[in-house]
Coordinates of C-alpha atoms and ligand atoms in Angstrom, one line a residue:
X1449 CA 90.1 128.5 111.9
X1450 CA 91.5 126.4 114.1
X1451 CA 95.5 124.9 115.1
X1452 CA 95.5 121.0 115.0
X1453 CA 98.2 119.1 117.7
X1454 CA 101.3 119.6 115.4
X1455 CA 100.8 123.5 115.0
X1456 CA 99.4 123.5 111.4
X1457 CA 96.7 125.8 111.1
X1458 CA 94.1 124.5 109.5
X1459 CA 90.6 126.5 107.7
X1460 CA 86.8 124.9 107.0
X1461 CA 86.3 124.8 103.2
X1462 CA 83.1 126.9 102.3
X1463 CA 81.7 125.7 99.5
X1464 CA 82.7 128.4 97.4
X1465 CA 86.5 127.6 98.1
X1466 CA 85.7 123.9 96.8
X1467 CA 84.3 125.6 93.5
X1468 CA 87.2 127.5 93.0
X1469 CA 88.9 124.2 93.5
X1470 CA 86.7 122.6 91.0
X1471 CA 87.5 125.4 88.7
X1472 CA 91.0 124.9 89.1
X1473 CA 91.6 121.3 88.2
X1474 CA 90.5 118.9 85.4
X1475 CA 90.3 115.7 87.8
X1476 CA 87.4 115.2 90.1
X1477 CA 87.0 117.1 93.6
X1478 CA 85.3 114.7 96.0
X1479 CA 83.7 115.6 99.2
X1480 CA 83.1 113.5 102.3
X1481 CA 80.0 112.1 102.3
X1482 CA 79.4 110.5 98.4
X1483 CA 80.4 107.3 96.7
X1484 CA 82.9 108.7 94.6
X1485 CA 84.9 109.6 98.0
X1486 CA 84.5 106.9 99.7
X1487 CA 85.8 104.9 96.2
X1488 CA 88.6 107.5 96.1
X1489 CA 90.0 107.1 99.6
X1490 CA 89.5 103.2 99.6
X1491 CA 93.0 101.4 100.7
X1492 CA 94.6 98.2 100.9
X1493 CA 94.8 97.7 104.8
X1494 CA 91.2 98.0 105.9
X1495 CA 92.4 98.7 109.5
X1496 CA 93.7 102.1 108.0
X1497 CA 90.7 104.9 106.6
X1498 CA 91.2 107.9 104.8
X1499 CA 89.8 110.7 105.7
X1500 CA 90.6 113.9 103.9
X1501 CA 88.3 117.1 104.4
X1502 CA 88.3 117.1 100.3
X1503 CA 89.7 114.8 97.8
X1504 CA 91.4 115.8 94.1
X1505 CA 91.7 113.0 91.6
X1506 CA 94.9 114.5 89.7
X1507 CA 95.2 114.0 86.1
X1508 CA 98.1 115.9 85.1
X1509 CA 100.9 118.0 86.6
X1510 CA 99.2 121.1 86.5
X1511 CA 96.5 119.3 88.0
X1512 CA 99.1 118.5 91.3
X1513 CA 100.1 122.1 90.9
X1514 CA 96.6 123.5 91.8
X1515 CA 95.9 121.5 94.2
X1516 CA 98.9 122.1 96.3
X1517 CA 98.7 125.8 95.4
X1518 CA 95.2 125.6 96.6
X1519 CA 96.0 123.9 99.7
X1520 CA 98.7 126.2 100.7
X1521 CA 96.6 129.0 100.0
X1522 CA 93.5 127.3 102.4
X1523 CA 96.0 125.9 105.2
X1524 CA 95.6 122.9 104.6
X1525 CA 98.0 119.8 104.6
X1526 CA 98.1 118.0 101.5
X1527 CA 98.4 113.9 101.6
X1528 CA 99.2 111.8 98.3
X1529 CA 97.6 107.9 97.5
X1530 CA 98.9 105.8 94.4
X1531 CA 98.0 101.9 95.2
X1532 CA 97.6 102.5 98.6
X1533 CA 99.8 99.6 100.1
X1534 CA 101.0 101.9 102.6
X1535 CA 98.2 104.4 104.0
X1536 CA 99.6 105.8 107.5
X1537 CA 98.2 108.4 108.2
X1538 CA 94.0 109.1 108.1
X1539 CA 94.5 112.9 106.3
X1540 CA 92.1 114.0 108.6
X1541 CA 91.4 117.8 107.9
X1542 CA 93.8 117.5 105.1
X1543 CA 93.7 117.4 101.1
X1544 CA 94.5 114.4 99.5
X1545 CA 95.5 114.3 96.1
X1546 CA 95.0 110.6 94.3
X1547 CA 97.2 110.0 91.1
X1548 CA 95.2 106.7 89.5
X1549 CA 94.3 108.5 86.5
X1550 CA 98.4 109.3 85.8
X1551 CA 99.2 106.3 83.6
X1552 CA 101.5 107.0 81.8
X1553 CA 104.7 105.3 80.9
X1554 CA 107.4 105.5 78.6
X1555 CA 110.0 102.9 77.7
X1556 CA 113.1 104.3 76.0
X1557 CA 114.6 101.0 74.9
X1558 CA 117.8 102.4 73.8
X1559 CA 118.2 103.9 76.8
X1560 CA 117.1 101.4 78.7
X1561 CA 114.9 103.6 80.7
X1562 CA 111.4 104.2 82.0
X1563 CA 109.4 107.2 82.7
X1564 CA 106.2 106.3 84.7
X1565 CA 103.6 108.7 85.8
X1566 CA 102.6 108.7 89.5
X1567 CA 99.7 106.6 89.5
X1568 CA 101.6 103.6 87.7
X1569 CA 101.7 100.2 89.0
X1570 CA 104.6 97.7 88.7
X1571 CA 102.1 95.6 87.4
X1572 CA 101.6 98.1 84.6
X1573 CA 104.9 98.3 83.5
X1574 CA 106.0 94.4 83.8
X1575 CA 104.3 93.6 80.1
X1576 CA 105.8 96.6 78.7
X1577 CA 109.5 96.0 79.8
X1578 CA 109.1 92.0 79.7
X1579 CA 108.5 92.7 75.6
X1580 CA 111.7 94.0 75.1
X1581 CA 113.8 91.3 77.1
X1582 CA 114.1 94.3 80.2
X1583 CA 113.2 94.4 83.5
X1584 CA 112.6 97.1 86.4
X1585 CA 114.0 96.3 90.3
X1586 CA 110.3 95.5 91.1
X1587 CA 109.0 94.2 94.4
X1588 CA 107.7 91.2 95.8
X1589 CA 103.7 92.7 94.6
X1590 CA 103.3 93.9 91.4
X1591 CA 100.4 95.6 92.7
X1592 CA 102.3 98.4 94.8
X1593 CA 102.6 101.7 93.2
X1594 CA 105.9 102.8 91.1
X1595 CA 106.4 106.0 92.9
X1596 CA 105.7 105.1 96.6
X1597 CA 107.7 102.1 96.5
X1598 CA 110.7 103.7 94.9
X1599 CA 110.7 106.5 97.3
X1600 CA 110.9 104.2 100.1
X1601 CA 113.9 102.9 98.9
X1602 CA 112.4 99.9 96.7
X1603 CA 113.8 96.8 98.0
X1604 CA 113.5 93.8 95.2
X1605 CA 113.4 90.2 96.2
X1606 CA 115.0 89.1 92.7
X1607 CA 117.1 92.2 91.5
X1608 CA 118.4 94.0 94.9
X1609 CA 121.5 92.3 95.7
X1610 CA 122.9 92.1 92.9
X1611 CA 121.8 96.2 91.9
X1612 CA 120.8 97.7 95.2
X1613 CA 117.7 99.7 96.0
X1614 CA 115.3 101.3 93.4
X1615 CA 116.1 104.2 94.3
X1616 CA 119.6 103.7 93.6
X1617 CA 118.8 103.8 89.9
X1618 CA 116.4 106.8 90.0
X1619 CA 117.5 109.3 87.0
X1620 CA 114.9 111.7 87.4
X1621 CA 112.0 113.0 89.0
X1622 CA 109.1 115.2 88.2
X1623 CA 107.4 116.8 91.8
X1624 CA 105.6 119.8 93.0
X1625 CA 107.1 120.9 96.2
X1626 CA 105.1 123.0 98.9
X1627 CA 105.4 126.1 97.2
X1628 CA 103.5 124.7 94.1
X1629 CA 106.3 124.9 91.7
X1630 CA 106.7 122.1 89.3
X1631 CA 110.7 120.7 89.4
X1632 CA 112.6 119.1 87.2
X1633 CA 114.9 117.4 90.0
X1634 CA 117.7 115.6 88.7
X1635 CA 121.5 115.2 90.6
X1636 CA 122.6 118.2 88.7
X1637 CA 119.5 120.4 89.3
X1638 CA 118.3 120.4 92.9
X1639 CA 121.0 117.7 94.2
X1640 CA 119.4 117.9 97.8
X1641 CA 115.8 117.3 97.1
X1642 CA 117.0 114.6 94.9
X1643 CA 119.3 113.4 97.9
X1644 CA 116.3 113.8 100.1
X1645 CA 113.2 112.2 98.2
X1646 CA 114.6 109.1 97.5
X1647 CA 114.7 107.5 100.9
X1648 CA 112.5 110.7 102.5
X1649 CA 109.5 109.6 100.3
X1650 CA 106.6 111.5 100.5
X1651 CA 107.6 114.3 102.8
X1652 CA 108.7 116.6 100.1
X1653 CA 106.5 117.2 97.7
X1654 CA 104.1 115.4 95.3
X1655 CA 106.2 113.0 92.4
X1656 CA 104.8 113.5 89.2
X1657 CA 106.8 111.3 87.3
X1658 CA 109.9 109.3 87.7
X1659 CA 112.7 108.1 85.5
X1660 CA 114.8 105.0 86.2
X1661 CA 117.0 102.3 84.9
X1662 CA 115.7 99.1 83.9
X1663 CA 118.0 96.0 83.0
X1664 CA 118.4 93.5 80.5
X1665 CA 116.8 90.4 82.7
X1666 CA 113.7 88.5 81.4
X1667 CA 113.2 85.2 83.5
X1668 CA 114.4 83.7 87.1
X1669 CA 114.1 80.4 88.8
X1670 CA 112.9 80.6 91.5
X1671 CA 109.0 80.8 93.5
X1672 CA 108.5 78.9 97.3
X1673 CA 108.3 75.8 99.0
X1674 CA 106.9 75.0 101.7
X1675 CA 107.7 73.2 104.9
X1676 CA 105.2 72.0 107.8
X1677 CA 105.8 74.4 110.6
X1678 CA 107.0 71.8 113.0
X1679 CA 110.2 72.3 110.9
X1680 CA 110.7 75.6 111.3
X1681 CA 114.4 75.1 113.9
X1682 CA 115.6 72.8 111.1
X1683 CA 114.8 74.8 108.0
X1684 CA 116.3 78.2 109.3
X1685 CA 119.5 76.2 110.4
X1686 CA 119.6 75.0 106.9
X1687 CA 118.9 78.8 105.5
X1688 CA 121.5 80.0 107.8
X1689 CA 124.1 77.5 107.2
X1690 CA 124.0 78.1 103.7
X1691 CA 123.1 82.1 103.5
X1692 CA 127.4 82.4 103.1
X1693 CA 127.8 80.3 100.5
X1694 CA 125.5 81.7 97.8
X1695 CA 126.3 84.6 95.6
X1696 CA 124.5 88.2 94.9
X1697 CA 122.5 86.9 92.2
X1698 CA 120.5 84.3 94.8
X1699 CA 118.1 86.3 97.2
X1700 CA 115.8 84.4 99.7
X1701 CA 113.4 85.0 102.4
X1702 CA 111.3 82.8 104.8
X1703 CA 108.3 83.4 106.1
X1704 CA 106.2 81.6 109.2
X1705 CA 103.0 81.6 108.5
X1706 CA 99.6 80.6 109.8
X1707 CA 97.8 80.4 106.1
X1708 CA 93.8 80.8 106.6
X1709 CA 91.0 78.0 106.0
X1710 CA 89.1 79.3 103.1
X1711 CA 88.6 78.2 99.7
X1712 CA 91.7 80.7 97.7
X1713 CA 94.3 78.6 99.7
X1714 CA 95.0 75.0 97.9
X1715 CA 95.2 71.9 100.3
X1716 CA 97.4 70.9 101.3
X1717 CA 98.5 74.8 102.5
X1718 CA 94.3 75.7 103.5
X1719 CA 94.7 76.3 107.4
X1720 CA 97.7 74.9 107.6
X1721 CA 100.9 76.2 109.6
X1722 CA 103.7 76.1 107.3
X1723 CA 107.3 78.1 106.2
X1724 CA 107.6 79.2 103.3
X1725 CA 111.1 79.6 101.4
X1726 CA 111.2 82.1 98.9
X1727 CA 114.0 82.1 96.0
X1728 CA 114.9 84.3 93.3
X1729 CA 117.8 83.4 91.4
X1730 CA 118.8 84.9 88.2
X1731 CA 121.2 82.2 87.0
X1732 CA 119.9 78.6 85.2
X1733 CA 117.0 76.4 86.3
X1734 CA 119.9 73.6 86.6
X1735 CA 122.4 75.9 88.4
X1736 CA 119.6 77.1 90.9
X1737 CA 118.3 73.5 91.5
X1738 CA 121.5 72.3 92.6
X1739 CA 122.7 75.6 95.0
X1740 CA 119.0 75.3 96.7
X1741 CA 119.3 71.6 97.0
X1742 CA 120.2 71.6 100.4
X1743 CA 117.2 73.3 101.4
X1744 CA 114.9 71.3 99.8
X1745 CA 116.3 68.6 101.6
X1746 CA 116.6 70.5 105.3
X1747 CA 112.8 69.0 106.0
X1748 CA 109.5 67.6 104.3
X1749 CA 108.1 69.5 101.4
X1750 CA 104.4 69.9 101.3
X1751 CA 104.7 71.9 98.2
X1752 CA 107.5 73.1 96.0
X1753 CA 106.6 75.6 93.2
X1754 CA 110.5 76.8 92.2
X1755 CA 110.5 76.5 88.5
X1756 CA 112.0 78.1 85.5
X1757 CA 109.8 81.7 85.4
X1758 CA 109.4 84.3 83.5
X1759 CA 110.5 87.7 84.9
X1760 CA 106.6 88.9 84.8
X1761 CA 105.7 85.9 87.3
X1762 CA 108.2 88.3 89.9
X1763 CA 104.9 87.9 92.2
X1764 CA 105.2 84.4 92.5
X1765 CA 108.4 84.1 94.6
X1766 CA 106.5 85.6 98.0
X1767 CA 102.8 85.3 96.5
X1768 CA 101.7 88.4 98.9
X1769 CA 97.9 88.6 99.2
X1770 CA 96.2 90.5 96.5
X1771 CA 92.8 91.8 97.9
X1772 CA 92.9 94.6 100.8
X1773 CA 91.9 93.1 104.1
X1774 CA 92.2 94.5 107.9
X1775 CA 95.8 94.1 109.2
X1776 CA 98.3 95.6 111.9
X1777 CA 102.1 94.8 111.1
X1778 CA 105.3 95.8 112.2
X1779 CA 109.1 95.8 111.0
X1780 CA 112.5 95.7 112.4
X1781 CA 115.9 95.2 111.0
X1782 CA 118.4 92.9 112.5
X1783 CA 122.0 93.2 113.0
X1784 CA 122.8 89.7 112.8
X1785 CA 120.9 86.1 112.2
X1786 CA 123.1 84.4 114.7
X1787 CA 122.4 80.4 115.8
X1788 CA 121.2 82.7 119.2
X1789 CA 118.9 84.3 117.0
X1790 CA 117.0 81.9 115.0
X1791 CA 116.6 80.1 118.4
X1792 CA 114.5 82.9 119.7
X1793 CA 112.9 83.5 116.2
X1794 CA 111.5 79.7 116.6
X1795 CA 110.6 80.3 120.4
X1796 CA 109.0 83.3 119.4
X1797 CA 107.1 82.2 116.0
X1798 CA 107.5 77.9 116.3
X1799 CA 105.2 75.5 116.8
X1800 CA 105.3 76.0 120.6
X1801 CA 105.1 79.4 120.8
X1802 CA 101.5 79.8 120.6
X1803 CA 102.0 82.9 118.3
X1804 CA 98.7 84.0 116.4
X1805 CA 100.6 86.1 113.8
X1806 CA 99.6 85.7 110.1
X1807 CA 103.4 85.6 108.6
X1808 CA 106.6 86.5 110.0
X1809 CA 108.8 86.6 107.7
X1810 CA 112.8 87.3 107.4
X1811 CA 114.3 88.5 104.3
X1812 CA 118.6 87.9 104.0
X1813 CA 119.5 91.4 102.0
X1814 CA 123.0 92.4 101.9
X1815 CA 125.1 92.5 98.5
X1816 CA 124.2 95.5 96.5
X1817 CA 122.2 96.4 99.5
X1818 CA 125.0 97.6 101.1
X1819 CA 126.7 99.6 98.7
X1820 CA 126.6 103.4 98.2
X1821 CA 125.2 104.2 94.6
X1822 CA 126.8 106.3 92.1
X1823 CA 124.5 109.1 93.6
X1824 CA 124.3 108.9 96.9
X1825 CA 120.2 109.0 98.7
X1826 CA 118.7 109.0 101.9
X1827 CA 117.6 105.1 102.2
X1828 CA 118.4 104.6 105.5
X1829 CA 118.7 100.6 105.5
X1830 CA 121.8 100.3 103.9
X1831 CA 124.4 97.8 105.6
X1832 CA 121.0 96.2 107.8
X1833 CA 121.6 92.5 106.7
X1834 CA 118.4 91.0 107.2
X1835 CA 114.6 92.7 107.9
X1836 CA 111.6 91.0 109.7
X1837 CA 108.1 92.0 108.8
X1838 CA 105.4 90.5 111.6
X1839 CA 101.9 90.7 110.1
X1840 CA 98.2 90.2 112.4
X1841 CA 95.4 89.9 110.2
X1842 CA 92.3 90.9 111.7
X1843 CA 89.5 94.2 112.2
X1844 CA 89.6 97.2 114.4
X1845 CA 87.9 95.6 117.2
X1846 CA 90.5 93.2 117.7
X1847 CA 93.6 95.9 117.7
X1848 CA 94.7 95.2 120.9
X1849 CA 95.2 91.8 121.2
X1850 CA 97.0 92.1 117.9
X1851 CA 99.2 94.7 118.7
X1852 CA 100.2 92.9 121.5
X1853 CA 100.8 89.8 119.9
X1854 CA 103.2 91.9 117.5
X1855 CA 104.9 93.2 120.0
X1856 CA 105.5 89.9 121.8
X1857 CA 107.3 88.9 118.8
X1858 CA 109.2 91.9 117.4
X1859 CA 110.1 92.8 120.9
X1860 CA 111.7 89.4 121.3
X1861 CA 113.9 90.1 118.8
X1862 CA 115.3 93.2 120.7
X1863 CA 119.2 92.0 121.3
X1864 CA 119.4 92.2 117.5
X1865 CA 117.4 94.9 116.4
X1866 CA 118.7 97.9 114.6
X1867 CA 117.1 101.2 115.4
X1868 CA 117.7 102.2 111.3
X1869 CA 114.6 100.3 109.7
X1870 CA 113.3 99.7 105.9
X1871 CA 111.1 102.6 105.3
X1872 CA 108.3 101.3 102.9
X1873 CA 107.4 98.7 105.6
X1874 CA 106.7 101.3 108.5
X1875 CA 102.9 101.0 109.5
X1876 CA 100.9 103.3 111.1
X1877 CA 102.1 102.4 114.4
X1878 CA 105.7 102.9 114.0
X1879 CA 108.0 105.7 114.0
X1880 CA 104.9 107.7 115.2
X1881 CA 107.1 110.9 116.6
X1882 CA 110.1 112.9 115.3
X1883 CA 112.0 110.6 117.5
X1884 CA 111.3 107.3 115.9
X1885 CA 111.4 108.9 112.2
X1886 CA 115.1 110.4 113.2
X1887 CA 115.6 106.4 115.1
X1888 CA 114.8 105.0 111.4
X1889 CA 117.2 107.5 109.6
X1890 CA 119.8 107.6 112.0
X1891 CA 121.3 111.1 113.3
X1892 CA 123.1 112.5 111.0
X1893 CA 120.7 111.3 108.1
X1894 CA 117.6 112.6 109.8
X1895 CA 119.6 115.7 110.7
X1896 CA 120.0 116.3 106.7
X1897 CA 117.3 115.3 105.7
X1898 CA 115.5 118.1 108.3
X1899 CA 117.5 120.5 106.7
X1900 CA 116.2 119.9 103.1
X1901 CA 112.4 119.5 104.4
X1902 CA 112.7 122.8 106.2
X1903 CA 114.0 124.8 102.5
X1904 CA 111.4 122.7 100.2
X1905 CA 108.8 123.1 103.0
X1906 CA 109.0 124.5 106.2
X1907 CA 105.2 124.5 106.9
X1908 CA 105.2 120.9 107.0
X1909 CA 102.4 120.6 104.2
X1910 CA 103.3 117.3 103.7
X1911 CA 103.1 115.6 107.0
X1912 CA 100.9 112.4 106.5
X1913 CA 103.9 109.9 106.3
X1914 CA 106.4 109.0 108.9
X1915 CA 107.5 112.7 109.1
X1916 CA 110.5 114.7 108.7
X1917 CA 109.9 117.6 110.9
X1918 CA 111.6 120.6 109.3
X1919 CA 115.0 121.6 111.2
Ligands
LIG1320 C1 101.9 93.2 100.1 C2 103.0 94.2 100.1 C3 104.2 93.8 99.6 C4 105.3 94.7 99.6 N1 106.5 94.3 99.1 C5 107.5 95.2 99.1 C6 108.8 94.8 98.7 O1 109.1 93.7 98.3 N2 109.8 95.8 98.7 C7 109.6 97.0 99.1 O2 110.5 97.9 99.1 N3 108.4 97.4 99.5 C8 107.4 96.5 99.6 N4 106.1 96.9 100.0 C9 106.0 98.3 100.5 C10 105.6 99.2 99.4 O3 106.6 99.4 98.5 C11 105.2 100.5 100.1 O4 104.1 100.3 100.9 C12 104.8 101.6 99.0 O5 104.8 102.8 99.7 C13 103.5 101.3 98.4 O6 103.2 102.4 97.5 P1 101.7 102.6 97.1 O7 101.6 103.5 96.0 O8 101.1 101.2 96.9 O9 101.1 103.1 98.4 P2 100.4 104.5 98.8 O10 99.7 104.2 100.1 O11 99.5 105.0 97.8 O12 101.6 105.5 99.1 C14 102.4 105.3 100.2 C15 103.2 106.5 100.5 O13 104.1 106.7 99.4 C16 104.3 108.1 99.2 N5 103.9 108.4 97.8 C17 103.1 107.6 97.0 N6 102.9 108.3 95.8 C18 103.6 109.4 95.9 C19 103.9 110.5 95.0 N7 103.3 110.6 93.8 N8 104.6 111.6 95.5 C20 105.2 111.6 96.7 N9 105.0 110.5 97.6 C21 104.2 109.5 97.2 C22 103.5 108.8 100.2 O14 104.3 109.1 101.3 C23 102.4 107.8 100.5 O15 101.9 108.1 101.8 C24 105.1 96.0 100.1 C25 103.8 96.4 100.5 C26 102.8 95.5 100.5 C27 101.4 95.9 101.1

């Protein structure tokens, strides 16, 4: 037995307690050391291993119930992987449970609802809303996972300003908290863990399932042009100039971005240094052509793919990568875009700059993001008009030079940074202490939210994710 840095006790497995396990569960227990582990733990960011002392591939509720019984009853800490987009933390000593065999989902049509089960993707459930003219506030990658991204507040670059977070829409949820009861947790039932989860993610228990709102949307215009990088002063002056005048149901982002030289990337983008405008707008092709006309006029387009789109193409507007590969990012929220700013944002990322970094992009929220939902949450963002994301592609062995590059950028950006942040962007290397977590929530929220974490579990079981300490 032995105490690991933040006080959890923590006890070998013998391999009589992993048969008891075994016993316990219908999904797959995985040990270090075989394929099926290794497979099991894979993630999207390579730079981030898992590294769990045993692994449970949940298939059911009751299967999420025994494990987190079991790992309660061992002293172990129990971590939870859907897609893996967002891996923080390497579980060491820990047990994870994976939900990728929990597929199911249900579309009540009437009630314009859907009921997921924790392993869904967005991807998964695009085809089975698009079929019935409805839509879910999805992100920019269908290939994140329902439940993570929902938790984290669910930020949509197509739906959000005009309907707010995910999470803002959340009807129900199915979890098993840390004493390895299954809850029913709706507004009525357990208002504070509902409060709590949907902004707290992960640090409450495992979700099950989850029921939210979809809405009657089935195309956009919208997708990205792109810009040569020596543009960049003149295209954000353009973006900022017109930001005002364009209503909740236009949302647009622009990233800087040095794309790599290999075959996947079309000339004349291969290797090149570009920006990249997103749009989503959910009123007509001819509407949206004329609103974004001034933008495609602010410089030279090298390539403009904003067309007429189904709402299933959603992952065209930012076309994230796909495949996992090794990278270090970082996030901050601003206070304002100011003429001051997006000076510094082109000294910082322009063509003179000499920065290194992959994309940094800037995403304009406000609308809906702003406003309090019918049921209040814990997403801490709200009122934080626009977010930068800094990403540095590259392995291990180059972390430091990375990092630093990072910093140089996000740390230039200081005089308008909010200390509040959008949590399903933290990495690994931010909010790393119970300082940061309570700078991301704010005070008061992080105060609450401490409050609930230390009645649903004051052991801290679930501690791998930018944690809640329990008050
Ligand atoms: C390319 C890319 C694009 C993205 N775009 C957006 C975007 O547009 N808007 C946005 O809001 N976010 C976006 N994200 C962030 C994404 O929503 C989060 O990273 C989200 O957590 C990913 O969920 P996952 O299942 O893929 O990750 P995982 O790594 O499997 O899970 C991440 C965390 O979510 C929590 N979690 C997952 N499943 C459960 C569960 N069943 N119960 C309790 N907690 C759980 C846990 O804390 C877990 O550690 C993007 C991420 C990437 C990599």
């Amino acid at each position: 037995m032995s105490a690991d840095k933040s006080g959890v006790t923590t006890v070998g497995l013998r391999p009589e307690d992993v048969a008891e396990l075994r016993r316990s569960v219908a999904g797959p227990v995985l040990e270090p050391g075989s394929e099926e582990y290794a497979a099991e733990c894979a993630t999207y960011n390579l730079t981030c291993g898992l590294r769990p002392a045993v692994v449970v591939g949940a298939t059911s509720e009751p299967d999420v119930c025994a494990a987190v019984r079991f790992a309660v009853r061992h002293g172990l800490p129990v971590a939870v992987k859907s897609a893996a987009h967002q891996v923080v933390s390497a579980a060491q000593g820990g047990l994870l449970i994976t939900t990728r065999r929990m597929q199911r989902i249900v579309v009540d049509e009437q009630r314009r609802t859907v009921r997921t089960e924790a392993g869904v993707r967005w991807r998964d459930v695009l085809p089975r809303t698009a079929e019935l003219g409805l839509a879910p506030i999805v992100g920019s990658a269908p290939d994140v996972g329902v439940v993570g991204y929902t938790l984290g507040g669910g930020q949509s670059p197509l739906l959000g300003r005009s309907l707010g977070y995910a999470a803002d829409h959340v009807r129900r949820l199915n979890m098993v908290t840390a004493d390895g009861e299954l809850r029913r947790v709706t507004p009525q039932s357990e208002p504070d863990l509902f409060w709590a989860v949907l902004g707290g993610k992960g640090n409450f228990g495992v979700v099950t399932e989850i029921e939210f709102e979809v809405f009657p949307v089935s195309r956009f215009y919208g997708g990205g042009i792109y810009f040569p990088g020596e543009h960049l002063a003149q295209v954000l002056e353009a973006w900022r100039a017109w930001l005002p005048t364009v209503g909740e149901d236009m949302t647009s982002s622009i990233g800087v971005q040095r794309l790599p030289d290999v075959p996947e990337v079309p000339e004349p983008l291969r290797g090149a240094f570009v920006i990249h405008l997103r749009i989503g707008y959910l009123g007509s092709a001819a509407e949206g052509a004329e609103l974004i006309a001034p933008l495609r006029a602010s410089a030279p387009v090298l390539a403009d793919l904003v067309e007429e789109k189904p709402f299933t193409a959603i992952g065209d507007i930012h076309l994230d990568p796909v495949d996992p590969k090794p990278y270090f990012d970082r996030t901050v929220c601003l206070e304002e875009f100011s003429e001051k700013t997006a000076q510094a944002f082109v000294d910082l990322t322009g063509p003179e700059s000499g920065c290194t970094l992959a994309n940094v992009e800037i995403r304009a929220l406000g609308g809906a993001f702003d406003r309090e939902p019918a049921v209040p949450n814990a997403v801490p963002s709200r009122g934080l008009p626009y977010v930068v994301f800094g990403l540095a592609v590259g392995a291990p062995d180059q972390a430091q030079p990375l990092r630093a590059e990072l910093a140089r950028v996000m740390d230039g950006l200081a005089p308008w940074t909010a200390q509040r942040n959008l949590v399903n962007f933290l990495s690994p290397d931010e909010a790393t202490d119970a300082e940061g977590v309570r700078q991301v929530y704010g005070a008061e929220r992080f105060d609450r939210l401490a409050a609930v974490k230390k009645r649903y579990d004051p052991a801290n079981v679930f501690r791998f994710n930018h944690n809640i300490t329990p008050a």
